[in-house]
mmCIF file of C-alpha atoms in Angstrom:
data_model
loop_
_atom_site.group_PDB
_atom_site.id
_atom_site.type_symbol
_atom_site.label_atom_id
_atom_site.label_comp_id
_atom_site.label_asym_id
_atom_site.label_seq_id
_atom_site.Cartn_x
_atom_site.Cartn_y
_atom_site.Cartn_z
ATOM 1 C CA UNK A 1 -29.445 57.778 -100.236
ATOM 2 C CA UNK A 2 -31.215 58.002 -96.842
ATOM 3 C CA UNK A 3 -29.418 54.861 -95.862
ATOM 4 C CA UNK A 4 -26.457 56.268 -96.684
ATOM 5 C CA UNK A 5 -26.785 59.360 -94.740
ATOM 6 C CA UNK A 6 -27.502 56.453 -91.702
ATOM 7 C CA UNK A 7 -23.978 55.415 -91.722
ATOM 8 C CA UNK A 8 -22.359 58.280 -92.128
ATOM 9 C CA UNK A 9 -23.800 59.744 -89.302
ATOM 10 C CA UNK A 10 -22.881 56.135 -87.212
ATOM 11 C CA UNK A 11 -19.322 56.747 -88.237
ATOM 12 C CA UNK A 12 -19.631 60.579 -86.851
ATOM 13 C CA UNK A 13 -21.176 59.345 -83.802
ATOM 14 C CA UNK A 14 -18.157 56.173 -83.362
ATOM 15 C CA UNK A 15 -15.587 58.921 -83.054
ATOM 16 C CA UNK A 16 -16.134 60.343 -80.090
ATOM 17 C CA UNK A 17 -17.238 57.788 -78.008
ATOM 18 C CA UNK A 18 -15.531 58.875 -74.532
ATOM 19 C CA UNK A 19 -17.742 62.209 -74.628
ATOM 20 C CA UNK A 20 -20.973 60.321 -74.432
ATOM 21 C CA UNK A 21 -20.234 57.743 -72.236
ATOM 22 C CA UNK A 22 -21.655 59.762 -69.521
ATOM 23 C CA UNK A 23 -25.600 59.671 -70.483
ATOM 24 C CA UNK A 24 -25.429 56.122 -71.383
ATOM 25 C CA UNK A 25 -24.317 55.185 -67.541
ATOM 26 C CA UNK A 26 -26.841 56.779 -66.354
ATOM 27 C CA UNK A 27 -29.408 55.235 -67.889
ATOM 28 C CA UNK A 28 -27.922 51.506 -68.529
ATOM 29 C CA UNK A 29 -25.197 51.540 -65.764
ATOM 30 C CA UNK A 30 -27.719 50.258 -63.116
ATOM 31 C CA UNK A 31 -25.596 48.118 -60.668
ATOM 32 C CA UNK A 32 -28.658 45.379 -60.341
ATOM 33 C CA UNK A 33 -28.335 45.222 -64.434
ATOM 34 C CA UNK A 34 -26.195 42.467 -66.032
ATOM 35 C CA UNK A 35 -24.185 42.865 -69.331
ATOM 36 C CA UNK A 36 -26.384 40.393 -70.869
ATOM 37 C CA UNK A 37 -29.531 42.468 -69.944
ATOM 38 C CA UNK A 38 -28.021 45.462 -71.606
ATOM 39 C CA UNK A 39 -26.489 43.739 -74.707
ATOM 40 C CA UNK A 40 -30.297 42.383 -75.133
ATOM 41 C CA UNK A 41 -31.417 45.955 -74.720
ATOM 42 C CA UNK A 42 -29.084 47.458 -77.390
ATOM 43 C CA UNK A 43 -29.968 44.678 -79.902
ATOM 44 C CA UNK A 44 -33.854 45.777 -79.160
ATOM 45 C CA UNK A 45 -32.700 49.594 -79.778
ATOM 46 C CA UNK A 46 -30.933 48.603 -83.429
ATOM 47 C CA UNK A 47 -33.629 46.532 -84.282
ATOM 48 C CA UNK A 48 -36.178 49.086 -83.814
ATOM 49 C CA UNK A 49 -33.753 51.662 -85.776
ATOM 50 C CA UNK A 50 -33.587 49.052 -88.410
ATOM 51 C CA UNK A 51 -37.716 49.059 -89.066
ATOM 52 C CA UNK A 52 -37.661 52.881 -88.665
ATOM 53 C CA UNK A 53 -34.717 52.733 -91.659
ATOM 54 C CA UNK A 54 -37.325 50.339 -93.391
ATOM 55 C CA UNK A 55 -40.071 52.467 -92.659
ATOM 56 C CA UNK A 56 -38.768 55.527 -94.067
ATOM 57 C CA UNK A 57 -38.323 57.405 -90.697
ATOM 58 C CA UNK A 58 -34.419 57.670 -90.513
ATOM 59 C CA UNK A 59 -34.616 60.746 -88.055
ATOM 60 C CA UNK A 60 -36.305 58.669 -85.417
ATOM 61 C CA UNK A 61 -34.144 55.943 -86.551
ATOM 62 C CA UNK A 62 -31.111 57.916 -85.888
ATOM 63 C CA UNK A 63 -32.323 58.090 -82.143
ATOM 64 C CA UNK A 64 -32.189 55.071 -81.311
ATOM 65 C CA UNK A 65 -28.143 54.377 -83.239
ATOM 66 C CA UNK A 66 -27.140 57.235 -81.175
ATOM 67 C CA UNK A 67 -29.008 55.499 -77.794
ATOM 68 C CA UNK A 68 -27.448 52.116 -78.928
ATOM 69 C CA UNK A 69 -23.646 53.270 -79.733
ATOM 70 C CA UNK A 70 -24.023 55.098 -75.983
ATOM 71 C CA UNK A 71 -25.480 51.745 -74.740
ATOM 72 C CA UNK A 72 -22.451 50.086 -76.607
ATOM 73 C CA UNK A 73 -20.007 52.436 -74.992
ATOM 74 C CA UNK A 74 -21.169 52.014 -71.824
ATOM 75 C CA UNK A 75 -21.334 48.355 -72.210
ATOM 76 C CA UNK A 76 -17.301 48.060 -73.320
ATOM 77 C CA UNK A 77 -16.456 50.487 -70.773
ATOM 78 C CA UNK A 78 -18.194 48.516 -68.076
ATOM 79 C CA UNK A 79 -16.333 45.315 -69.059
ATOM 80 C CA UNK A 80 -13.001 47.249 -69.498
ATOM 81 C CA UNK A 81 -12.959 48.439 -66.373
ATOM 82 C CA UNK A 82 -14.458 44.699 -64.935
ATOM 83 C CA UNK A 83 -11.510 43.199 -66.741
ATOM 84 C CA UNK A 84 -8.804 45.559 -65.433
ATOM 85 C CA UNK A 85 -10.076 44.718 -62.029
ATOM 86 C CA UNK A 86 -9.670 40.932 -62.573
ATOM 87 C CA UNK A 87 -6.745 41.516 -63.979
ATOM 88 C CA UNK A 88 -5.585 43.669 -60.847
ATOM 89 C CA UNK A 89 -7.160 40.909 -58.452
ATOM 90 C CA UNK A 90 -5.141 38.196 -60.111
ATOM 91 C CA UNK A 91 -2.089 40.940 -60.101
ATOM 92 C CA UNK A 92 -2.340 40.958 -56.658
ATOM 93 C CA UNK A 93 -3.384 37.104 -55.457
ATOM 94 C CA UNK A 94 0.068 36.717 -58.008
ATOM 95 C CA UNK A 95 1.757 39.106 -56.166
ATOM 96 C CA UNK A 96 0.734 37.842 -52.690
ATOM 97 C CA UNK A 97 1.698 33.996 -54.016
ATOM 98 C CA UNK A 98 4.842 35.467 -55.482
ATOM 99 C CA UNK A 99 5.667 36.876 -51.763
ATOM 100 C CA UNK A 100 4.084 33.621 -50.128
ATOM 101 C CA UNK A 101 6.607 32.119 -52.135
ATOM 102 C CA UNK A 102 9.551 34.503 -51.660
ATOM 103 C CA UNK A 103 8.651 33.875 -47.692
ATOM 104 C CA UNK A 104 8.589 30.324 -48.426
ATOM 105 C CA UNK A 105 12.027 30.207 -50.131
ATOM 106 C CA UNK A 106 13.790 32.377 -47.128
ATOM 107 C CA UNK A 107 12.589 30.122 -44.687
ATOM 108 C CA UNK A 108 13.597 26.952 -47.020
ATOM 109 C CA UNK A 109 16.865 28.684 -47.346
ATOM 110 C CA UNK A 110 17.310 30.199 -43.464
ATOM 111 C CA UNK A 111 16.710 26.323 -42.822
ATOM 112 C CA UNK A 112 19.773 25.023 -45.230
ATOM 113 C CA UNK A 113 22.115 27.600 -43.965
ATOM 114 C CA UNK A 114 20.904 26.693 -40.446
ATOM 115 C CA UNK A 115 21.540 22.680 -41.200
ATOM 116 C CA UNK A 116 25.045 23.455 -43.510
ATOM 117 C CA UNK A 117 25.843 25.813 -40.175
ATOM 118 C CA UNK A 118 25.131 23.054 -37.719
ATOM 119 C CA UNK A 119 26.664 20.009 -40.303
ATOM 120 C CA UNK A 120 29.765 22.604 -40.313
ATOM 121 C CA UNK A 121 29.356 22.743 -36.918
ATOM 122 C CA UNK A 122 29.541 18.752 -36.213
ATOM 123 C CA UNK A 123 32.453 18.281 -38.798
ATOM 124 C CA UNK A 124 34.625 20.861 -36.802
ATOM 125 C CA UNK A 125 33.520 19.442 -33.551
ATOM 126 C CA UNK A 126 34.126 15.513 -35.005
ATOM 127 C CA UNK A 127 37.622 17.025 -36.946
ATOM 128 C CA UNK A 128 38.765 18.524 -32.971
ATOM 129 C CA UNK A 129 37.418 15.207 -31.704
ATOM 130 C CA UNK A 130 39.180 13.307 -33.940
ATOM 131 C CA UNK A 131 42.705 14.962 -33.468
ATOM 132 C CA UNK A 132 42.044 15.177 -29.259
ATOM 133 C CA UNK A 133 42.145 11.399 -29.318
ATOM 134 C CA UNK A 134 44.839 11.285 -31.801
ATOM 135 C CA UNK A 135 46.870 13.695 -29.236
ATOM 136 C CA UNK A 136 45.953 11.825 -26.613
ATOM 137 C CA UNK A 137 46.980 8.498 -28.148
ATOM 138 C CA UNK A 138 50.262 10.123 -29.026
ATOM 139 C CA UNK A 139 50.466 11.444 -25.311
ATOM 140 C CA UNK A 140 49.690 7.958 -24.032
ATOM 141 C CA UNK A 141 51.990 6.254 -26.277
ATOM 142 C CA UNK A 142 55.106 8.696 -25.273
ATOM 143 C CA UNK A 143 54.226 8.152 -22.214
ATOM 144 C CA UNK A 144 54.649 4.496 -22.589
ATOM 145 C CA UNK A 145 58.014 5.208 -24.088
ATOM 146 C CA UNK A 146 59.238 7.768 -21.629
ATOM 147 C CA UNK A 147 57.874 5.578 -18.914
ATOM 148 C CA UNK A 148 60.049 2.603 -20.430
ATOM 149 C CA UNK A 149 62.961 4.672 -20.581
ATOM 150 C CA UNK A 150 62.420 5.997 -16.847
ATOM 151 C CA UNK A 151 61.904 2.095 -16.221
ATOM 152 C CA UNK A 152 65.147 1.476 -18.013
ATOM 153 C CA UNK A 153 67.435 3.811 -17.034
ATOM 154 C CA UNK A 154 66.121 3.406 -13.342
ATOM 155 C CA UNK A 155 67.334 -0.195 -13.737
ATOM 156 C CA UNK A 156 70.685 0.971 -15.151
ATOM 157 C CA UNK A 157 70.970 2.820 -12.423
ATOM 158 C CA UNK A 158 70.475 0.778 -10.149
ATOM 159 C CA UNK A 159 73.192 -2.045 -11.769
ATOM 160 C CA UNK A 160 75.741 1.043 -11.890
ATOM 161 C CA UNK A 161 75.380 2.252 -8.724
ATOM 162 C CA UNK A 162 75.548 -1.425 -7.161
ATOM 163 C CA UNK A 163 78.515 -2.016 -9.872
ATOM 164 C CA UNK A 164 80.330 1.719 -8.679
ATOM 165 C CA UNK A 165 79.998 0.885 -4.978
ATOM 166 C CA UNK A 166 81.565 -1.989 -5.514
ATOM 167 C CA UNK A 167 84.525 -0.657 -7.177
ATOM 168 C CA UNK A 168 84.539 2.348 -4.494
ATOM 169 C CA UNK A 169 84.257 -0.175 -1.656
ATOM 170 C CA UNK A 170 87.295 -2.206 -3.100
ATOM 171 C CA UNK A 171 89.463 1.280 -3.076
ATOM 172 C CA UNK A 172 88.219 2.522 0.120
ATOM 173 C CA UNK A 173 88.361 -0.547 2.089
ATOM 174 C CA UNK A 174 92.156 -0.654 1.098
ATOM 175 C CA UNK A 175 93.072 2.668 2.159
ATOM 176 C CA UNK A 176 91.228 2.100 5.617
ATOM 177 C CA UNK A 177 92.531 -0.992 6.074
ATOM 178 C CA UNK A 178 96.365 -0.143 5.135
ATOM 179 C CA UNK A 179 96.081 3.136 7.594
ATOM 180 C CA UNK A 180 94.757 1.284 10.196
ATOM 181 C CA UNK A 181 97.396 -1.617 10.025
ATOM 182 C CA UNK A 182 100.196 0.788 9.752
ATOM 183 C CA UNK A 183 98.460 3.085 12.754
ATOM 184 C CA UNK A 184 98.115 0.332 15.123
ATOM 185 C CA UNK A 185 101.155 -2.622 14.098
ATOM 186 C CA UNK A 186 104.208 -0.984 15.790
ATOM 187 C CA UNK A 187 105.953 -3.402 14.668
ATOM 188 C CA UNK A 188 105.981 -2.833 11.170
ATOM 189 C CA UNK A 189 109.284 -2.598 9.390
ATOM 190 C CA UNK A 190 110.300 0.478 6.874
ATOM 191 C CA UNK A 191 109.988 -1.611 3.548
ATOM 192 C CA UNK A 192 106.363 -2.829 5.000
ATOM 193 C CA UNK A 193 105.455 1.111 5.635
ATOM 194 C CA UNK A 194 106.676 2.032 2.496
ATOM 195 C CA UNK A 195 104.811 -1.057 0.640
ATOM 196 C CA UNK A 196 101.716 0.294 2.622
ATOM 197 C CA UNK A 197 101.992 4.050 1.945
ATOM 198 C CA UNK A 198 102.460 2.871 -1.813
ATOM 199 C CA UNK A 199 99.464 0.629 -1.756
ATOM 200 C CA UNK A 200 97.197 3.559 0.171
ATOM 201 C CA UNK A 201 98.447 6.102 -2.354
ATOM 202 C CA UNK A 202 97.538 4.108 -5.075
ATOM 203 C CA UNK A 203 94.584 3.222 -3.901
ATOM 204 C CA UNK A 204 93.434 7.211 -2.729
ATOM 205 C CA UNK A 205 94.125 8.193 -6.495
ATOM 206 C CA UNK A 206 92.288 5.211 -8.194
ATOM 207 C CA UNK A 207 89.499 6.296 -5.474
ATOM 208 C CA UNK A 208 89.405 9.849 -6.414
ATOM 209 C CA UNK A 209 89.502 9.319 -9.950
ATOM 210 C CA UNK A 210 86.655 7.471 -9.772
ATOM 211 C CA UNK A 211 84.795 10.131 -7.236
ATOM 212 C CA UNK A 212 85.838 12.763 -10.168
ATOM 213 C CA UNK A 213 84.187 11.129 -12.760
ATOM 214 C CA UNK A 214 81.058 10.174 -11.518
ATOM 215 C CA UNK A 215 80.605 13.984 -10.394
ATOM 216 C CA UNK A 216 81.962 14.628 -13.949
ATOM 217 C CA UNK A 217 79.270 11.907 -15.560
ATOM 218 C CA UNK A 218 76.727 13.995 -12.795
ATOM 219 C CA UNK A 219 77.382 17.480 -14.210
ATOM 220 C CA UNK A 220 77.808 16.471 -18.101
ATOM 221 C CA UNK A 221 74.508 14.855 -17.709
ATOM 222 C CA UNK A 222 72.927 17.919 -15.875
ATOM 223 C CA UNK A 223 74.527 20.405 -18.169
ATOM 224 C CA UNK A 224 76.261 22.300 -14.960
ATOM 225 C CA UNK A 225 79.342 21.225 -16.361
ATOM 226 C CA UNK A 226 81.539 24.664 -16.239
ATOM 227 C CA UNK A 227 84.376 25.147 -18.958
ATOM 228 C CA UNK A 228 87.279 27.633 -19.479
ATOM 229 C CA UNK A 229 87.005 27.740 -23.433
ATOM 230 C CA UNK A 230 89.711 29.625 -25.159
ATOM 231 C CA UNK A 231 90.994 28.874 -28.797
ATOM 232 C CA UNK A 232 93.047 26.307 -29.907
ATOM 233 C CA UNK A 233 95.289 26.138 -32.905
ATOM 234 C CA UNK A 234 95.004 22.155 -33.205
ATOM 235 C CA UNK A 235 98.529 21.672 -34.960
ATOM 236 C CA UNK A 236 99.927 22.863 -31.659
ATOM 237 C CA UNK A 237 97.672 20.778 -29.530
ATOM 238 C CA UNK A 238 99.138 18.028 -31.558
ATOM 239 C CA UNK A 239 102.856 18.662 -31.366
ATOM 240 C CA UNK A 240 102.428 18.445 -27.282
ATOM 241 C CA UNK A 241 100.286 15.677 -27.288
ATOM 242 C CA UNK A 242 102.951 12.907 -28.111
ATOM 243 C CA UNK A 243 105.405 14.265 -25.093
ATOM 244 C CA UNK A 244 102.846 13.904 -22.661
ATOM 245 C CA UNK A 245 101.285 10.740 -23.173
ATOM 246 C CA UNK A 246 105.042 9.359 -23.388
ATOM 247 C CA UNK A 247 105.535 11.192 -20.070
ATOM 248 C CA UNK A 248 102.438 10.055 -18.125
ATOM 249 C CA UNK A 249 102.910 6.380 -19.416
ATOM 250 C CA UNK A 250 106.305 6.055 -18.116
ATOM 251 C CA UNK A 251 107.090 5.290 -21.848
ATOM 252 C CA UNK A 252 104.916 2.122 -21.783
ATOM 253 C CA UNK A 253 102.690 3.975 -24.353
ATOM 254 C CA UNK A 254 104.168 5.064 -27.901
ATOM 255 C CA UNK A 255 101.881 7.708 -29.860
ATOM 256 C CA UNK A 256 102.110 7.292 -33.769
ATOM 257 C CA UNK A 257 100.096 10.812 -34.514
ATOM 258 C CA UNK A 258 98.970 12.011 -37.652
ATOM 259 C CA UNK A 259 98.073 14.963 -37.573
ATOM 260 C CA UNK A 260 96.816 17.081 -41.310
ATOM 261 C CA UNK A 261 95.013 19.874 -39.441
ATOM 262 C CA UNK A 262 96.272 23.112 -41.297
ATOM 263 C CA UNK A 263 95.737 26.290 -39.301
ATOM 264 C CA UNK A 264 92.097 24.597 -37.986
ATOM 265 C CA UNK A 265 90.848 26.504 -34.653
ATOM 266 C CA UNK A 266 88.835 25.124 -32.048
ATOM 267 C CA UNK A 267 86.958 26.952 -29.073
ATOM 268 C CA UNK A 268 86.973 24.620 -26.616
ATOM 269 C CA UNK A 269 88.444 24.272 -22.880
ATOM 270 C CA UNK A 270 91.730 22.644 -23.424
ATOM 271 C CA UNK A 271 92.623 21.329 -19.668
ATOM 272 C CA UNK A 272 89.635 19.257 -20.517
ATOM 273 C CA UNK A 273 90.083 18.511 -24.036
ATOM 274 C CA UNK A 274 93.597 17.173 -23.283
ATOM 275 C CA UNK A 275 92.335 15.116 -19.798
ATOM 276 C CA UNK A 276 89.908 13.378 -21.863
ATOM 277 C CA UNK A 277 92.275 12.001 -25.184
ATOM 278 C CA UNK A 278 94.725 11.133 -22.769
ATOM 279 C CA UNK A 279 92.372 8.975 -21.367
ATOM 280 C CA UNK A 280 91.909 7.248 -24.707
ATOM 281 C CA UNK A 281 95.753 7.142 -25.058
ATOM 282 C CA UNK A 282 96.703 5.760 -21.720
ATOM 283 C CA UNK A 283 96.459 2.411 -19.861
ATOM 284 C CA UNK A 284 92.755 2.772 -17.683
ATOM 285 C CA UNK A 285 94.681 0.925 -14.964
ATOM 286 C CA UNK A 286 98.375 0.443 -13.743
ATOM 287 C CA UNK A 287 99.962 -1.317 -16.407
ATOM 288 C CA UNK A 288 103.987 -1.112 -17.483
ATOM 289 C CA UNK A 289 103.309 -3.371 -21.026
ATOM 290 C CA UNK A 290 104.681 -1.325 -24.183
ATOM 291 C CA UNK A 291 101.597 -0.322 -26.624
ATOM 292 C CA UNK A 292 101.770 1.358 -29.441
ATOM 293 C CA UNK A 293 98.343 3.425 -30.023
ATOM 294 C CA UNK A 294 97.728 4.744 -33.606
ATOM 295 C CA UNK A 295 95.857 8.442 -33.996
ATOM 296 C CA UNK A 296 94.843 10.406 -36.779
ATOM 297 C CA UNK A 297 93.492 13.756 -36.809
ATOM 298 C CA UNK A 298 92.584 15.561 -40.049
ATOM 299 C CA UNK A 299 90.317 18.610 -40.954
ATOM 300 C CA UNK A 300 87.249 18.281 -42.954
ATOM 301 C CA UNK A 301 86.265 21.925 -45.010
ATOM 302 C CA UNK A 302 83.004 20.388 -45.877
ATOM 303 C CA UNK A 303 81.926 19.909 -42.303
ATOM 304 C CA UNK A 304 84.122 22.646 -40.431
ATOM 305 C CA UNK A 305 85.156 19.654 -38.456
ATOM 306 C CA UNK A 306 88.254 17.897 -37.000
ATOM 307 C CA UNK A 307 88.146 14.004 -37.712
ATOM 308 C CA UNK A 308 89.869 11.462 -35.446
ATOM 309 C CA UNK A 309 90.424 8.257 -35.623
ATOM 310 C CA UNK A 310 92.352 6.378 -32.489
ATOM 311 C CA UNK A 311 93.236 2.827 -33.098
ATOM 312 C CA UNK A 312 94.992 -0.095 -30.566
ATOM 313 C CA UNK A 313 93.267 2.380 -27.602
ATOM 314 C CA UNK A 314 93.605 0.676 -24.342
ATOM 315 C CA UNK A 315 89.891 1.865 -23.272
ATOM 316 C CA UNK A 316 88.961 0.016 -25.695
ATOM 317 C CA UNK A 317 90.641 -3.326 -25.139
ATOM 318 C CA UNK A 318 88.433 -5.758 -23.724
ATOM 319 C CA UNK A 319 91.093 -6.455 -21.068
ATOM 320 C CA UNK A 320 90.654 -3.757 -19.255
ATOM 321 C CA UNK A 321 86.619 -3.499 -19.327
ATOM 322 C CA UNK A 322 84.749 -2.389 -16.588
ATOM 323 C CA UNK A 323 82.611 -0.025 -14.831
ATOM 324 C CA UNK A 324 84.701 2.706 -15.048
ATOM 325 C CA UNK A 325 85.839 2.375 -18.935
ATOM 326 C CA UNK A 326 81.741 2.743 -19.172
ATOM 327 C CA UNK A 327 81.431 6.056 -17.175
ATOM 328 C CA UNK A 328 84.778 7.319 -19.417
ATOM 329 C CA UNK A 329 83.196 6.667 -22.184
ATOM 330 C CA UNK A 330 79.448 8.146 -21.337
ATOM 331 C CA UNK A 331 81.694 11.005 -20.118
ATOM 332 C CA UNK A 332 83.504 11.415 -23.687
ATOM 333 C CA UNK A 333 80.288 11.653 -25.286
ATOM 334 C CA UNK A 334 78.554 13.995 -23.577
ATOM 335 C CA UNK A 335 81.902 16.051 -23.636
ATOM 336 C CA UNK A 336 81.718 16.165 -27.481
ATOM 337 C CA UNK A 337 77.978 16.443 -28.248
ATOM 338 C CA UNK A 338 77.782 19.164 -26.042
ATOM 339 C CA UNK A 339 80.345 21.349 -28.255
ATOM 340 C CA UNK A 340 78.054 19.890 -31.449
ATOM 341 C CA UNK A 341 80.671 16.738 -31.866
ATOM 342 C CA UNK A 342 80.249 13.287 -32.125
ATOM 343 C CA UNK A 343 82.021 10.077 -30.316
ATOM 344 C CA UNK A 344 81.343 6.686 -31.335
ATOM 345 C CA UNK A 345 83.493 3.655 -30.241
ATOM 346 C CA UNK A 346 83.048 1.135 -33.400
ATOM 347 C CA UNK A 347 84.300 -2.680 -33.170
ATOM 348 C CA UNK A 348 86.652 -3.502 -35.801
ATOM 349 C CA UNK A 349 88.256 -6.949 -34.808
ATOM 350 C CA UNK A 350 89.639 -7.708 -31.026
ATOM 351 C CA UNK A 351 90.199 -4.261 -30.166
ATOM 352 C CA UNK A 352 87.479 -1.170 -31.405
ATOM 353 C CA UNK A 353 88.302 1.478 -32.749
ATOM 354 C CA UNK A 354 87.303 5.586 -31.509
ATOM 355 C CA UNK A 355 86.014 8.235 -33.647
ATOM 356 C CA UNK A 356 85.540 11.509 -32.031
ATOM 357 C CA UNK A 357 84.877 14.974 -34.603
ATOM 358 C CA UNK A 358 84.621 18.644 -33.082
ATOM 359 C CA UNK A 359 83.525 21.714 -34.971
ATOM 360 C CA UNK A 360 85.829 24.185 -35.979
ATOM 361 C CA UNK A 361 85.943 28.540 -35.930
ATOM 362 C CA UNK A 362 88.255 29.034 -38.674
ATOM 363 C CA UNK A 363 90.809 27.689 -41.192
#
């Protein structure tokens, strides 16, 4: 019975074990005393309870329970709190290697963006690099090209202007020589002066022809060439064309034209148009042999373009090559590219043949 009233006064005293906590520090909580000192101190206190139990004193017994649950509850609070501090000191060395580490990682990572930055950096700088010397081996190899070409056409050049003075000269030194004979020989007879004047005359024109189309050849090349464009129905063009060649020939030259142009328009300067297929039409020099010249002019809708297509042309007949068959033709092409044409001279047996197109407004 007594033993019974022990426990049930242990369990009364369990419950509230905050409340006396206080007494219990202040005699056990001694900073110089060690957990294991108390714990040995409590056992002492229940052991002594025990023999007082066993000696039939449970009042004095009940002393020393109540001294050694205070002891008890001082002793767990003590190593509570101890523990929650080592647990807060390893929270925070945790917490300061966790930011240790966090430092360490923005630094690891400030350093790769720094090296992708700089490796960015060097493949831009190798990538301009790269395409400078590219560039510059393009620029040096155009160079080379244009330089050839400068090299080239300075040596073409130089043949045509030896090969033009030549065939000014000739010209020149006839009309000089004629005017002087027929200045200073008194004794010259009519049919000599008139074989003369004829001679000089033809010689002047050949000599101004010539003078006219190497300015012509000058300004073509230049792009100072200046036209008086109008339009031209080329049906019309065509029905004069025939009549004039006949009449500038002296009927050496016969014109079989085709011509399947519809109402086709070109803008173009006529005067100029006209001076320049004559030239393909007619003899390049003074020649009274009959020739019959073939030309066929038809419109393409596809292209907006007139089509020719001259065939037996004396420019073209290797008889009458020379310097200044060259500088016609140079002169026809440039004519026609510059109105967005074409003019090719293609060799189809002994004598070529011409193909000239020219763009058109309207149908």
């Amino acid at each position: 019975m007594k033993r019974l009233l022990i426990i049930t006064a242990l369990l009364a005293l369990l419950l509230p074990v905050q409340a006396v906590g206080t007494d219990a520090k202040k005699q056990y909580s001694s900073p110089r005393r060690y957990p294991a000192e108390i714990e040995c101190a409590i056992n002492r206190d229940i052991q002594k309870a025990d023999s007082l139990v066993k000696a039939g004193k449970p009042d004095e017994a009940l002393t020393f329970y109540k001294k050694s649950l205070k002891s008890k509850d001082s002793l767990y609070n003590r190593i509570t709190t101890s523990q929650m501090e080592e647990i807060l000191s390893l929270y925070n060395m945790d917490k300061l290697t966790l930011q240790k580490e966090q430092r360490r990682n923005m630094f690891h990572q400030i350093c790769l963006s720094i090296s992708v930055i700089i490796i960015f950096a060097l493949l831009l700088f190798n990538i301009h690099i790269y395409r400078s010397r590219k560039r510059l081996q393009k620029d040096e190899k155009e160079m080379r090209r244009l330089t050839a070409i400068a090299e080239e056409a300075n040596e073409i050049k130089s043949r045509f202007l030896t090969t033009i003075s030549y065939n000014i000269r000739i010209p020149l030194n006839n009309v000089v020589g004629f005017s002087q004979l027929m200045t200073e020989d008194a004794n010259l007879s009519e049919d000599e002066k008139r074989e003369y004047s004829g001679i000089i005359q033809s010689n002047s024109a050949e000599l101004i022809r010539l003078v006219n189309n190497i300015l012509d050849l000058s300004r073509l090349e230049a792009n100072m060439m200046k036209f008086q464009l109008q339009n031209c129905n080329v049906q019309e063009w065509c029905n004069e064309l025939p009549c004039l060649v006949q009449m500038r020939s002296e009927g050496s030259i016969h014109l079989e034209l085709v011509a399947d142009t519809g109402n086709a328009i070109i803008h173009t300067d006529v005067s100029r148009l006209t001076q320049l297929v004559s030239g393909m039409l007619l003899y390049p020099v003074e020649c009274k042999r009959t020739r019959i010249v073939n030309m066929q002019l038809t419109y393409n809708p596809e292209t907006q373009a007139i089509n020719c297509r001259i065939e037996n042309s004396p420019l073209t007949d290797p008889a009458f090559s020379s310097q200044k068959e060259s500088i016609s033709h140079r002169i026809n092409l440039l004519f026609f590219e510059h109105f967005n044409g074409s003019y090719r001279v293609e060799k189809s047996g002994d004598n070529p043949i011409i193909y000239f197109t020219y763009p058109t407004l309207t149908t």
